[in-house]
Amino acid sequence: MTLRLIYTTTAVQKRNVAASGPEKYTEAFIKNQIEEFNLGKRHLANMMGEDPETFTQEDIDKAIAYLFPSGLFEKRARPIMKHPTEIFPKQKAIQWGEDHRPFHFLFYTGKQSFYSLMHEIYGKLLDIQKYEDHLRAQSLLAENRKLINLIGSRWLIKEELEEMLVEKLSDHDYSMCIQLLERLVTLPCCGIEEEYVLKFRRELAIQLKKMVIEPLQYDEQGVAFSTGEGKRKTSRATAVIYDNGSGKITVNGVDYLYYFPVMQDREQLMFPFQFLDRLGIHDMICTVSGGGRSSQAGAIRLASARALCSFITENEVEFMRQAGLLTADPRVRERKKPGQEGARRKFTWKKR
Amino acid sequence: MLRSVKGVICQGPKLDSGYFLHASARAWLSAAVNQDVQIPAEKPRTVFRTSESNPANHAEQHEGQHYSIPLQEVKVVFPHGLPCRFQMQMRTFNESCLMVRKPALELLGYLKNTNFAHPAIRYVIYGEKGTGKTMTLCHAVHYCAKQDWLVLHIPDAHLWVKNCRELMQSSYNKERFDQPLEASTWLKNFKTSNDHFLKEIKTQQTYMWSKRESTEKGRPLGEVVEQGLTRVKNASDAVGVVLKELKKQCPLGSFRLLVAVDGINALWGRTTLRKKDKSAVSPEELTLVHNLRKMVVNDWNGGAIVTTLSQTGSLFKPRSAYLPHELLGKEGFDTLDPFIPIQVSNYSQREFESCYQYYLDRKWLQHERASTEEGRKELLFLSNSNPWQMERISAYL
């Protein structure tokens, strides 16, 4: 007599979702998505009245922002329409064939692309050395030194290398790779493989977005003046600094001694001038709104520092920047979270 | 304070970690130089001090200089006139030095040229907070005391309209209220400053204090004052009597009278005092204020009335108010009109320099950077040449 299964729990029948790993997209699926994207792009262009042929990604973004306005603060949560290769994460195609034999010879190392890359780089290194020996034999080594210019660029970071290889790396692997590349670069004739090596270099971002220093403006009497704006928390301030002054400062029409009765705020105002040793030289007229007394003082300080940049040399601007006078304070009031009494403070914990 | 400049630098966002921040760009440039810049040669002592201690001889060449008043004189002339911070400074430095300033010189010039046949001219000293109005008044009081005038100095009229512990109904006039404590303190100080006058001036009328006590006609005014001091209940009335007598007798010419009131805007403002039934007391209902108002009207001659406006002790007035019109109100302005306004402003360059040198000389500014040029500029900026601020800041250093 066979036993017949009458009833089983749902737990047994449920497929184990976590064990199967991240969702795999087939190539056909990706191709489908790309076609749909292109079609959608043309439809969107027609909707917006633009030419479908010259509809760029920027136009798509603007159109989506117009058609689906979103008030969400997190930019990544807003509706987007991008090429499927940017949306779906890069995945490795199935690496074995019908007979379940892997295509790549290094498949069983686990990190096949990484080890193949290492082999490739080492192969190039050996090539360069062979070329070097060849030149040395012909004693043309001295003239044919070709070095790669590495200034202004940096090696790939680990995340970028992982992205390139679509594989997880460990720190040790990454450091090995970079060491090998460094070794390659030290050889005198590495110029042959320059474009290959440059694939692993990224341009360093320009040190800081070069601050535009306004030239001095002159008013009717010929007195030089310059303006600057500053903000701190919720205060916004504008300052106009005149030359040929005697250190008078007017804030919102009132003398600074009466607008800021607290010494701390006046010290904040004094800071840029004292730093540049120009205390009794300039006159200042500023307007400020919003915030409390301390943030208004900070806003005026930033505004006056920015305005002073027009009067001083480049070196002094750099000193001011390093002293922190030209940077806007990014601290703002943190939002109160539900379930807590304040931004960080939790409710009193009761054991029972 | 100067040391906390570095603390101010550290408050800026620390984006460049590892950079050691210097206090000034120059220090950054010359990081190798370790020594401070030498202090420039000290100015001679006479620049900020003058030996001329008689205000009658103060002229424009003394402007900006400090003159000292011997402590004995201070006790007699100013039993209650000087601001309390100045009194503390006096005790610390063991001398009292007043700065000769332009508004004071102007006022002294007017006082010197008063025509005693004409009605008493009223001078109102006004200005922003902390610019030296009370000190100008004290300078004038000192001058008049030296010139042997009778000085009627009310140190702060605001003290009479607020914070009164005992408010009694006046026995003389049922509507009004007496303030025995304030009146008796004032009488005591008045006695110290004008002792010799009180013996000479005689009353011209009999005053009945109660069923058994009275002052006959022809008795010296000192007796009225004594009566006020011993019988505290009658102190306010005693004050009223003194004022009335002085006003009546001054035109006769035997003495000059200076009425010096500090904070005169208190007489026409509001009070914080309340009656038993929690309704507010208006200034007219106070005996002292009522009598003082009569004093300030210019229907007598033979002297002068010098007053100051003061926002500091004033009640229910915004901090930015300093003009006579704002602080006196319509009523006060009409009563005091016409008057000669004298404006007192912040220190000029010379005066600030003089004040700074004085503090340095008395070793009041202890901070090592205070004696340098940078320290001086910093003090100038932070105080904006305001005497009150300057005094408060230097107290920290």
XYZ file of C-alpha atoms in Angstrom:
749
model
C 0.000 0.000 0.000
C 1.460 3.329 -1.065
C 1.388 6.211 1.354
C -0.469 9.131 -0.073
C 0.530 12.646 0.889
C -2.596 14.309 2.322
C -1.410 17.414 3.979
C 1.945 19.214 4.291
C 2.832 22.531 5.914
C 3.375 25.495 3.658
C 6.808 26.003 5.140
C 8.159 22.964 3.342
C 6.680 23.922 0.024
C 7.876 27.490 0.007
C 10.831 28.195 -2.197
C 13.840 29.494 -0.280
C 14.195 32.948 -1.776
C 17.300 34.016 0.136
C 19.365 31.021 -0.908
C 18.993 31.610 -4.616
C 21.051 34.820 -4.547
C 20.370 38.071 -6.419
C 17.907 38.017 -9.255
C 19.483 36.911 -12.515
C 18.530 38.722 -15.661
C 18.861 36.861 -18.907
C 20.404 38.502 -21.908
C 17.121 38.329 -23.777
C 15.466 40.176 -20.931
C 18.063 42.948 -21.031
C 17.708 43.240 -24.810
C 13.950 43.524 -24.415
C 14.423 46.289 -21.871
C 16.739 48.193 -24.173
C 14.230 48.064 -27.032
C 11.459 49.189 -24.749
C 13.645 52.055 -23.499
C 14.363 53.276 -27.011
C 10.723 53.118 -27.966
C 9.781 54.926 -24.810
C 12.369 57.572 -25.579
C 10.793 58.251 -28.957
C 7.309 58.388 -27.444
C 8.529 60.808 -24.794
C 10.162 63.003 -27.422
C 6.884 63.090 -29.370
C 4.973 63.925 -26.207
C 7.270 66.810 -25.399
C 7.219 68.039 -28.976
C 10.944 67.507 -29.495
C 12.778 65.763 -32.270
C 13.067 62.023 -31.451
C 16.435 61.721 -33.180
C 18.233 64.305 -31.055
C 16.657 63.529 -27.721
C 19.483 63.266 -25.177
C 19.506 61.791 -21.683
C 19.390 65.278 -20.167
C 16.204 66.041 -22.070
C 14.740 62.764 -20.828
C 15.535 63.723 -17.235
C 13.946 67.131 -17.615
C 10.863 65.668 -19.246
C 10.395 63.081 -16.494
C 10.849 65.713 -13.810
C 8.183 67.767 -15.554
C 5.689 64.959 -16.087
C 6.123 63.296 -12.711
C 6.850 66.043 -10.192
C 7.989 64.539 -6.941
C 8.385 66.157 -3.566
C 10.609 63.442 -2.159
C 13.846 64.638 -0.639
C 15.893 61.605 -1.605
C 16.885 62.135 -5.222
C 17.349 58.439 -5.798
C 13.740 57.720 -4.853
C 12.321 59.989 -7.541
C 11.081 58.581 -10.885
C 13.943 58.019 -13.337
C 14.170 56.809 -16.916
C 17.622 55.675 -17.863
C 19.259 53.225 -20.199
C 18.832 49.661 -18.856
C 22.569 49.085 -18.599
C 22.675 51.852 -15.970
C 19.728 50.487 -14.032
C 20.222 46.748 -14.023
C 23.480 45.778 -12.319
C 26.064 44.172 -14.519
C 25.960 40.451 -14.175
C 28.095 37.738 -15.480
C 26.670 35.670 -18.238
C 26.406 31.936 -17.550
C 29.943 30.708 -17.673
C 29.469 27.120 -18.650
C 28.009 25.576 -21.694
C 25.494 22.834 -22.458
C 27.858 20.149 -21.257
C 28.363 22.022 -17.973
C 32.009 22.630 -18.730
C 33.181 26.185 -17.966
C 34.327 28.373 -20.848
C 37.185 30.122 -19.053
C 40.243 28.116 -18.040
C 40.475 29.905 -14.675
C 36.823 29.325 -13.746
C 37.634 27.059 -10.852
C 39.801 29.714 -9.144
C 36.559 31.448 -8.257
C 37.749 34.884 -9.398
C 38.393 34.172 -13.035
C 38.457 37.724 -14.406
C 40.778 38.914 -11.655
C 43.344 36.184 -12.188
C 43.130 36.555 -15.948
C 43.784 40.269 -15.522
C 46.832 39.561 -13.366
C 48.143 37.155 -15.964
C 47.583 39.717 -18.691
C 49.426 42.452 -16.841
C 52.309 40.120 -16.096
C 52.370 39.143 -19.762
C 52.685 42.797 -20.701
C 55.446 43.214 -18.165
C 57.377 40.366 -19.718
C 56.805 41.908 -23.155
C 58.254 45.181 -21.998
C 61.271 43.459 -20.516
C 61.828 41.559 -23.764
C 61.638 44.808 -25.725
C 64.078 46.358 -23.294
C 66.542 43.529 -23.753
C 66.125 43.876 -27.488
C 66.992 47.561 -27.289
C 69.821 46.930 -24.892
C 71.262 44.430 -27.320
C 71.184 47.114 -29.959
C 72.436 49.610 -27.328
C 69.618 52.016 -28.126
C 68.323 51.953 -24.597
C 69.417 55.413 -23.548
C 67.521 57.257 -26.323
C 64.319 55.241 -26.255
C 63.178 55.706 -22.719
C 59.444 56.074 -22.726
C 57.760 56.721 -19.447
C 54.090 57.151 -18.705
C 53.019 60.463 -17.225
C 51.269 59.671 -13.968
C 50.868 63.201 -12.627
C 47.306 64.364 -12.086
C 45.842 60.883 -12.011
C 45.373 58.113 -9.552
C 45.023 54.363 -9.584
C 41.557 52.810 -9.577
C 40.119 52.289 -6.172
C 38.965 48.868 -5.112
C 35.284 49.579 -5.819
C 36.079 50.753 -9.330
C 38.180 47.674 -10.032
C 35.395 45.439 -8.736
C 32.982 47.208 -11.024
C 35.297 46.746 -13.980
C 35.724 43.022 -13.350
C 32.127 42.387 -12.141
C 33.634 40.335 -9.355
C 34.182 40.675 -5.632
C 37.803 41.284 -4.631
C 39.573 41.187 -1.318
C 41.899 43.926 -0.116
C 44.886 41.693 -0.565
C 43.982 40.985 -4.199
C 43.533 44.637 -4.907
C 46.865 45.574 -3.366
C 48.589 42.806 -5.363
C 47.118 44.172 -8.575
C 48.192 47.725 -7.846
C 51.696 46.593 -6.879
C 52.033 44.786 -10.161
C 50.939 47.843 -12.085
C 53.380 50.017 -10.153
C 56.151 47.594 -11.014
C 55.167 47.791 -14.631
C 55.268 51.553 -14.598
C 58.786 51.680 -13.135
C 60.289 49.941 -16.180
C 62.068 52.322 -18.498
C 60.195 51.298 -21.646
C 56.715 51.064 -20.331
C 55.527 53.640 -22.823
C 54.635 50.808 -25.215
C 51.745 49.730 -23.038
C 50.725 53.255 -22.090
C 47.129 53.097 -23.230
C 46.628 49.795 -21.456
C 47.939 51.196 -18.191
C 45.915 54.381 -18.522
C 42.780 52.256 -18.411
C 43.594 51.781 -14.752
C 44.153 55.459 -13.989
C 41.518 58.080 -13.168
C 41.946 61.850 -13.373
C 42.262 63.531 -9.999
C 39.488 66.024 -9.434
C 40.769 69.613 -9.509
C 41.730 70.508 -5.980
C 38.904 72.813 -5.267
C 36.374 74.345 -7.547
C 38.385 77.446 -8.194
C 36.779 80.268 -6.304
C 35.949 83.093 -8.627
C 37.419 86.249 -7.152
C 35.338 89.239 -8.154
C 37.303 92.258 -9.283
C 36.901 95.442 -7.270
C 34.063 97.749 -8.203
C 34.205 101.514 -7.885
C 31.308 103.728 -6.909
C 30.677 107.421 -7.676
C 33.324 108.921 -5.427
C 35.898 106.490 -6.720
C 35.942 104.472 -3.526
C 36.624 100.793 -4.155
C 34.059 98.369 -2.801
C 33.116 94.728 -3.136
C 30.171 92.556 -2.123
C 29.949 89.117 -0.650
C 27.208 86.763 0.436
C 27.193 84.323 3.263
C 24.868 81.945 5.026
C 24.772 79.915 8.209
C 21.930 77.716 9.386
C 18.928 79.765 8.226
C 20.513 83.220 8.082
C 21.419 84.900 4.816
C 23.694 87.910 4.799
C 25.103 90.269 2.201
C 28.057 92.487 2.977
C 29.464 95.469 1.090
C 32.978 96.424 2.101
C 34.344 99.873 1.237
C 37.940 100.921 1.178
C 39.188 104.117 2.875
C 37.100 103.462 5.929
C 37.665 103.671 9.641
C 36.312 100.347 10.808
C 32.646 101.343 11.007
C 30.213 98.507 10.549
C 26.486 98.971 9.995
C 24.152 96.000 10.202
C 20.600 96.444 8.911
C 20.950 100.163 9.459
C 22.056 99.847 13.068
C 25.573 100.118 14.427
C 27.067 96.708 15.102
C 27.581 97.556 18.757
C 23.817 97.788 19.215
C 22.798 95.027 16.838
C 25.137 92.528 18.504
C 25.301 93.388 22.190
C 26.983 90.072 22.897
C 30.764 90.104 22.647
C 30.905 86.675 21.016
C 29.057 87.892 17.925
C 31.316 90.924 17.601
C 34.359 88.677 17.796
C 32.925 86.673 14.920
C 32.590 89.874 12.886
C 36.116 90.879 13.768
C 37.703 87.594 12.768
C 38.194 88.074 8.983
C 39.560 91.592 9.420
C 41.855 90.680 12.243
C 43.170 87.666 10.370
C 44.207 89.882 7.482
C 45.370 92.629 9.827
C 42.966 95.121 8.275
C 40.962 96.179 11.299
C 40.683 99.933 10.921
C 40.913 100.112 7.151
C 37.544 99.035 5.815
C 33.975 100.183 6.293
C 31.201 97.651 6.028
C 27.474 97.843 5.399
C 25.607 94.580 5.689
C 22.081 93.251 5.668
C 21.129 90.018 7.325
C 17.873 88.144 7.796
C 16.718 84.914 9.333
C 18.178 82.750 12.050
C 19.251 83.761 15.533
C 21.981 86.084 16.735
C 24.797 83.591 16.524
C 23.920 82.312 13.056
C 23.496 85.882 11.793
C 26.956 86.691 13.080
C 28.361 83.598 11.339
C 26.605 84.508 8.089
C 28.029 88.029 8.150
C 31.462 86.641 8.891
C 31.329 84.449 5.790
C 29.955 87.275 3.657
C 32.653 89.705 4.767
C 35.405 87.116 4.227
C 34.172 86.510 0.687
C 33.957 90.237 0.017
C 37.467 90.784 1.362
C 38.854 88.321 -1.190
C 38.730 91.043 -3.812
C 41.050 93.258 -1.806
C 43.812 90.810 -1.007
C 46.451 88.688 -2.734
C 46.026 85.056 -3.847
C 48.207 83.784 -1.042
C 46.087 85.473 1.566
C 42.965 83.978 0.007
C 44.556 80.559 0.403
C 45.376 81.307 4.047
C 41.810 82.366 4.662
C 40.536 79.216 3.016
C 42.727 77.084 5.227
C 41.670 79.000 8.298
C 38.102 78.035 7.441
C 36.891 81.559 6.830
C 35.657 80.919 3.307
C 33.789 77.685 3.909
C 30.087 77.731 4.617
C 29.276 75.857 7.799
C 27.211 72.865 6.632
C 25.636 72.174 10.036
C 21.880 72.655 10.091
C 19.267 71.671 12.589
C 18.734 67.919 12.528
C 15.194 66.740 12.112
C 13.289 65.244 15.011
C 12.517 61.593 14.461
C 9.284 59.854 15.446
C 9.662 57.601 18.440
C 12.346 59.833 19.886
C 12.034 62.939 21.918
C 14.415 64.994 19.833
C 16.881 64.448 17.040
C 19.010 62.110 19.096
C 17.466 61.947 22.541
C 15.355 58.849 23.092
C 12.450 58.668 25.463
C 13.267 57.643 28.998
C 13.854 53.926 28.997
C 11.647 52.162 31.477
C 12.583 48.704 32.419
C 8.979 47.743 33.012
C 38.728 87.289 25.372
C 41.781 87.890 23.275
C 42.807 84.352 24.109
C 39.404 83.141 22.975
C 40.130 84.349 19.432
C 41.858 81.029 18.927
C 38.756 79.302 20.223
C 36.767 81.197 17.638
C 39.076 79.900 14.911
C 38.587 76.328 16.061
C 34.830 76.715 15.762
C 35.154 76.907 11.985
C 34.520 73.600 10.209
C 37.552 71.396 10.486
C 37.833 70.454 6.858
C 41.612 70.666 6.743
C 42.512 68.318 9.509
C 46.103 68.476 10.548
C 46.628 72.135 9.741
C 47.711 74.149 12.718
C 45.845 77.413 12.668
C 47.671 80.601 13.531
C 45.932 83.667 14.694
C 46.902 85.906 11.828
C 48.116 85.675 8.273
C 51.284 87.484 9.160
C 52.163 84.854 11.716
C 51.577 82.249 9.041
C 53.910 83.988 6.626
C 56.666 84.469 9.134
C 56.349 81.190 10.934
C 60.068 81.106 11.430
C 60.068 84.315 13.447
C 59.379 83.446 17.038
C 59.746 86.776 18.759
C 56.933 89.224 19.155
C 57.203 92.640 17.617
C 58.670 95.095 20.096
C 56.141 97.399 21.727
C 56.614 100.927 20.384
C 58.147 103.450 22.771
C 55.754 104.399 25.556
C 54.041 107.707 25.206
C 54.871 110.237 27.880
C 52.570 110.185 30.862
C 51.231 113.657 30.359
C 49.396 112.725 27.173
C 46.483 111.156 28.967
C 46.743 112.828 32.313
C 46.627 116.400 33.343
C 47.495 117.874 36.649
C 44.764 120.503 36.366
C 42.262 119.316 38.915
C 40.042 122.372 38.995
C 37.315 121.998 36.394
C 37.071 125.756 36.110
C 40.401 125.821 34.316
C 39.687 122.978 31.946
C 40.022 124.163 28.400
C 40.323 122.597 24.984
C 43.915 121.675 25.370
C 42.898 119.331 28.161
C 40.478 117.506 25.956
C 40.907 113.760 26.148
C 43.006 113.889 29.277
C 42.199 112.487 32.680
C 42.188 114.676 35.738
C 42.084 113.246 39.214
C 39.911 114.335 42.086
C 41.329 113.926 45.578
C 39.472 111.223 47.439
C 38.453 113.529 50.245
C 36.714 115.787 47.818
C 34.997 112.840 46.218
C 33.461 111.853 49.524
C 32.061 115.320 50.006
C 31.029 116.235 46.493
C 29.820 112.838 45.289
C 28.323 110.937 48.147
C 25.901 109.343 45.743
C 26.494 110.640 42.263
C 29.013 108.431 40.557
C 28.007 105.339 38.583
C 28.645 102.181 40.557
C 31.158 100.748 38.100
C 33.158 103.929 38.388
C 33.049 103.639 42.137
C 34.434 100.108 41.913
C 37.171 101.379 39.624
C 37.903 104.136 42.115
C 38.313 101.663 44.896
C 40.616 99.484 42.766
C 42.832 102.227 41.460
C 42.746 104.188 44.698
C 42.155 107.366 42.748
C 39.288 108.812 40.793
C 40.123 110.104 37.351
C 37.591 111.722 35.087
C 38.188 112.285 31.412
C 37.721 115.801 30.107
C 35.518 115.558 27.041
C 34.050 117.993 24.577
C 30.400 117.876 25.723
C 31.525 118.542 29.281
C 33.662 121.465 28.167
C 30.703 122.847 26.241
C 28.460 122.516 29.269
C 31.025 124.133 31.531
C 31.323 126.999 29.092
C 27.595 127.588 29.242
C 27.593 127.356 33.006
C 30.414 129.855 33.262
C 28.468 132.331 31.177
C 25.107 131.962 32.866
C 23.281 135.120 33.493
C 21.781 134.704 36.914
C 19.117 137.273 36.330
C 17.493 135.189 33.654
C 15.385 132.119 34.412
C 17.381 128.980 34.984
C 18.380 127.341 31.721
C 17.789 123.644 31.345
C 20.452 121.468 29.803
C 19.580 117.970 28.688
C 22.489 115.630 28.142
C 21.497 112.807 25.860
C 23.237 110.118 23.860
C 23.427 106.415 23.141
C 23.829 103.981 25.967
C 27.167 104.059 27.702
C 28.640 107.144 26.075
C 29.327 109.081 29.257
C 26.256 111.156 30.101
C 26.403 110.533 33.829
C 30.115 111.249 33.893
C 29.541 114.549 32.095
C 26.955 115.392 34.705
C 29.412 114.540 37.460
C 32.020 116.749 35.851
C 29.558 119.648 35.893
C 28.639 118.896 39.499
C 32.289 118.933 40.493
C 32.754 122.265 38.773
C 29.806 123.782 40.522
C 30.859 122.389 43.855
C 34.271 123.959 43.372
C 32.589 127.223 42.462
C 30.677 126.986 45.702
C 27.209 126.500 44.298
C 24.548 124.591 46.186
C 24.328 121.294 44.401
C 21.036 119.449 44.377
C 22.148 116.144 42.889
C 19.626 113.393 42.361
C 21.744 110.395 41.382
C 19.104 108.428 39.538
C 15.495 109.473 39.332
C 14.602 105.957 38.185
C 15.301 104.690 41.685
C 12.309 106.669 42.893
C 9.836 105.130 40.477
C 10.666 101.477 40.808
C 11.418 98.810 43.386
C 10.019 100.688 46.315
C 9.426 98.471 49.319
C 7.350 100.829 51.402
C 4.801 103.047 49.825
C 2.873 105.055 52.373
C 0.031 107.361 51.838
C 1.223 110.889 52.256
C 0.021 112.707 55.332
C 0.188 116.071 53.604
C -1.921 115.184 50.633
C -4.191 112.172 50.684
C -3.815 111.535 46.941
C -0.089 111.102 46.949
C 2.314 108.442 48.108
C 5.450 108.783 50.141
C 8.648 106.858 49.825
C 10.377 107.141 53.172
C 13.415 104.988 52.409
C 14.467 106.708 49.247
C 13.794 110.131 50.677
C 15.869 109.507 53.779
C 18.834 108.138 51.815
C 18.757 111.152 49.607
C 18.535 113.549 52.524
C 21.543 111.916 54.150
C 23.643 112.341 51.023
C 22.390 115.838 50.480
C 23.489 116.709 53.954
C 27.015 115.380 53.380
C 27.490 117.396 50.260
C 25.995 120.716 51.274
C 26.520 120.864 54.974
C 27.725 124.444 55.200
C 24.819 125.780 53.167
C 22.261 124.112 55.325
C 23.451 126.127 58.287
C 23.151 129.426 56.470
C 19.838 129.144 54.663
C 16.857 129.885 56.851
C 13.316 128.695 56.414
C 10.807 131.324 55.498
C 7.743 129.588 56.814
C 6.694 127.379 59.654
C 6.185 123.754 58.912
C 4.069 121.490 61.064
C 5.228 117.911 60.915
C 2.753 116.556 63.385
C 0.787 117.735 66.393
C 3.909 118.093 68.469
C 6.707 118.708 66.008
C 7.225 121.728 63.877
C 9.973 123.813 62.423
C 9.664 127.526 63.080
C 10.239 130.196 60.555
C 13.835 131.357 60.452
C 15.399 128.104 61.550
C 18.323 126.796 59.452
C 17.401 124.350 56.760
C 19.605 121.804 58.432
C 16.894 121.297 60.984
C 14.386 120.326 58.307
C 16.838 117.794 57.040
C 17.408 116.451 60.530
C 13.677 116.182 61.003
C 13.406 114.181 57.806
C 16.211 111.887 58.891
C 14.966 111.246 62.382
C 11.297 110.964 61.567
C 11.478 108.765 58.519
C 7.750 109.015 58.023
C 8.113 112.682 57.151
C 11.208 112.265 55.010
C 9.450 112.810 51.686
C 7.740 115.893 52.985
C 11.071 117.130 54.276
C 12.475 116.732 50.814
C 9.561 118.687 49.418
C 10.146 121.438 51.940
C 13.846 121.644 51.124
C 13.131 121.928 47.439
C 10.495 124.552 47.929
C 12.708 126.655 50.162
C 15.673 126.477 47.846
C 13.563 127.431 44.888
C 12.094 130.386 46.715
C 15.360 131.644 48.079
C 17.632 131.177 45.134
C 16.397 134.220 43.176
C 17.343 136.332 46.171
C 20.937 135.802 45.168
C 22.645 134.595 48.306
C 23.716 131.353 46.664
C 23.710 129.657 43.287
C 21.709 126.529 42.842
C 22.499 123.675 40.530
C 19.787 121.108 40.062
C 21.459 118.005 38.664
C 19.096 115.167 37.855
C 20.233 111.902 36.315
C 17.644 109.981 34.366
C 15.099 112.745 34.215
C 12.924 110.740 31.861
C 11.781 108.783 34.900
C 9.674 111.714 36.027
C 7.352 111.478 33.062
C 7.324 107.822 32.264
C 5.499 105.019 34.011
C 6.269 103.423 37.311
C 6.359 99.791 38.284
C 4.823 100.551 41.657
C 1.350 99.402 42.428
C -1.222 100.495 44.924
C -2.797 98.123 47.376
C -5.558 97.377 44.919
C -3.028 96.442 42.200
C -3.659 99.515 40.106
C -0.613 101.267 38.726
C 0.786 104.354 40.354
C 1.494 107.201 37.994
C 4.496 109.411 38.681
C 2.451 112.438 39.736
C 1.091 110.481 42.631
C 4.518 110.219 44.209
C 5.501 113.110 46.454
C 9.143 113.058 45.524
C 8.431 113.106 41.811
C 5.820 115.801 42.183
C 8.186 118.093 44.028
C 11.025 117.407 41.669
C 8.890 118.263 38.710
C 8.191 121.636 40.229
C 11.919 122.113 40.717
C 12.753 121.444 37.100
C 10.377 124.059 35.735
C 12.272 127.196 34.848
C 10.305 129.745 36.765
C 13.149 130.619 39.071
C 16.495 132.227 38.421
C 19.912 132.255 39.933
C 21.140 128.863 38.877
C 20.986 126.142 36.280
C 19.303 122.805 35.736
C 21.420 120.057 34.226
C 19.721 116.755 33.463
C 20.550 113.520 31.707
C 18.334 111.107 29.879
C 18.963 107.518 30.672
C 17.617 104.464 28.934
C 19.458 102.049 31.199
C 17.222 102.356 34.202
C 14.151 103.433 32.316
C 10.964 101.492 32.421
C 9.040 100.309 29.409
C 11.298 101.990 26.905
C 13.008 100.136 24.042
C 16.738 99.765 24.189
C 17.346 101.716 21.037
C 15.639 104.868 22.335
C 18.040 107.657 23.188
C 16.621 110.854 21.764
C 14.891 113.289 24.116
C 11.644 112.999 22.252
C 11.542 109.221 22.597
C 12.567 108.973 26.214
C 10.742 111.962 27.682
C 7.446 111.426 25.977
C 5.190 114.246 24.939
C 4.460 115.452 28.449
C 8.046 115.554 29.589
C 9.222 117.172 26.389
C 6.652 119.925 26.696
C 7.565 120.550 30.302
C 11.266 120.695 29.633
C 10.953 122.655 26.436
C 12.882 124.920 25.829
C 16.134 123.249 26.750
C 19.660 123.124 25.458
C 20.484 119.641 24.227
C 24.012 118.401 24.636
C 24.852 115.228 22.807
C 27.460 112.837 24.117
C 28.865 110.304 21.702
C 31.471 107.563 21.701
C 35.140 108.241 22.206
C 37.027 109.983 19.454
C 40.384 108.617 18.347
C 42.252 110.742 20.821
C 39.931 109.995 23.687
C 40.088 106.273 23.047
C 43.852 106.416 22.923
C 43.875 108.315 26.181
C 41.567 105.834 27.885
C 43.659 102.934 26.627
C 46.866 104.519 27.862
C 45.274 105.190 31.215
C 44.292 101.546 31.660
C 47.727 100.431 30.580
C 49.335 102.821 32.991
C 47.254 101.589 35.901
C 48.150 98.034 34.846
C 44.489 97.238 34.448
C 45.029 95.473 31.090
C 46.968 92.430 32.147
C 46.844 90.402 28.939
C 50.192 90.323 27.159
C 48.638 91.139 23.835
C 46.738 94.071 25.223
C 49.742 96.358 25.070
C 50.492 95.585 21.414
C 49.193 97.506 18.454
C 47.031 94.561 17.392
C 45.524 94.343 20.830
C 44.695 98.009 20.713
C 42.987 97.665 17.360
C 41.068 94.685 18.648
C 39.867 96.609 21.683
C 38.904 99.487 19.453
C 36.848 97.214 17.253
C 35.173 95.219 19.972
C 34.153 98.236 21.970
C 33.516 100.481 18.951
C 34.954 103.304 21.087
C 31.998 103.077 23.411
C 33.224 103.994 26.908
C 30.926 101.560 28.705
C 31.902 98.655 26.490
C 35.570 99.556 26.740
C 35.367 99.539 30.497
C 33.599 96.204 30.597
C 36.010 94.581 28.164
C 39.112 95.831 29.957
C 37.735 94.413 33.159
C 38.174 90.920 31.696
C 41.768 91.406 30.632
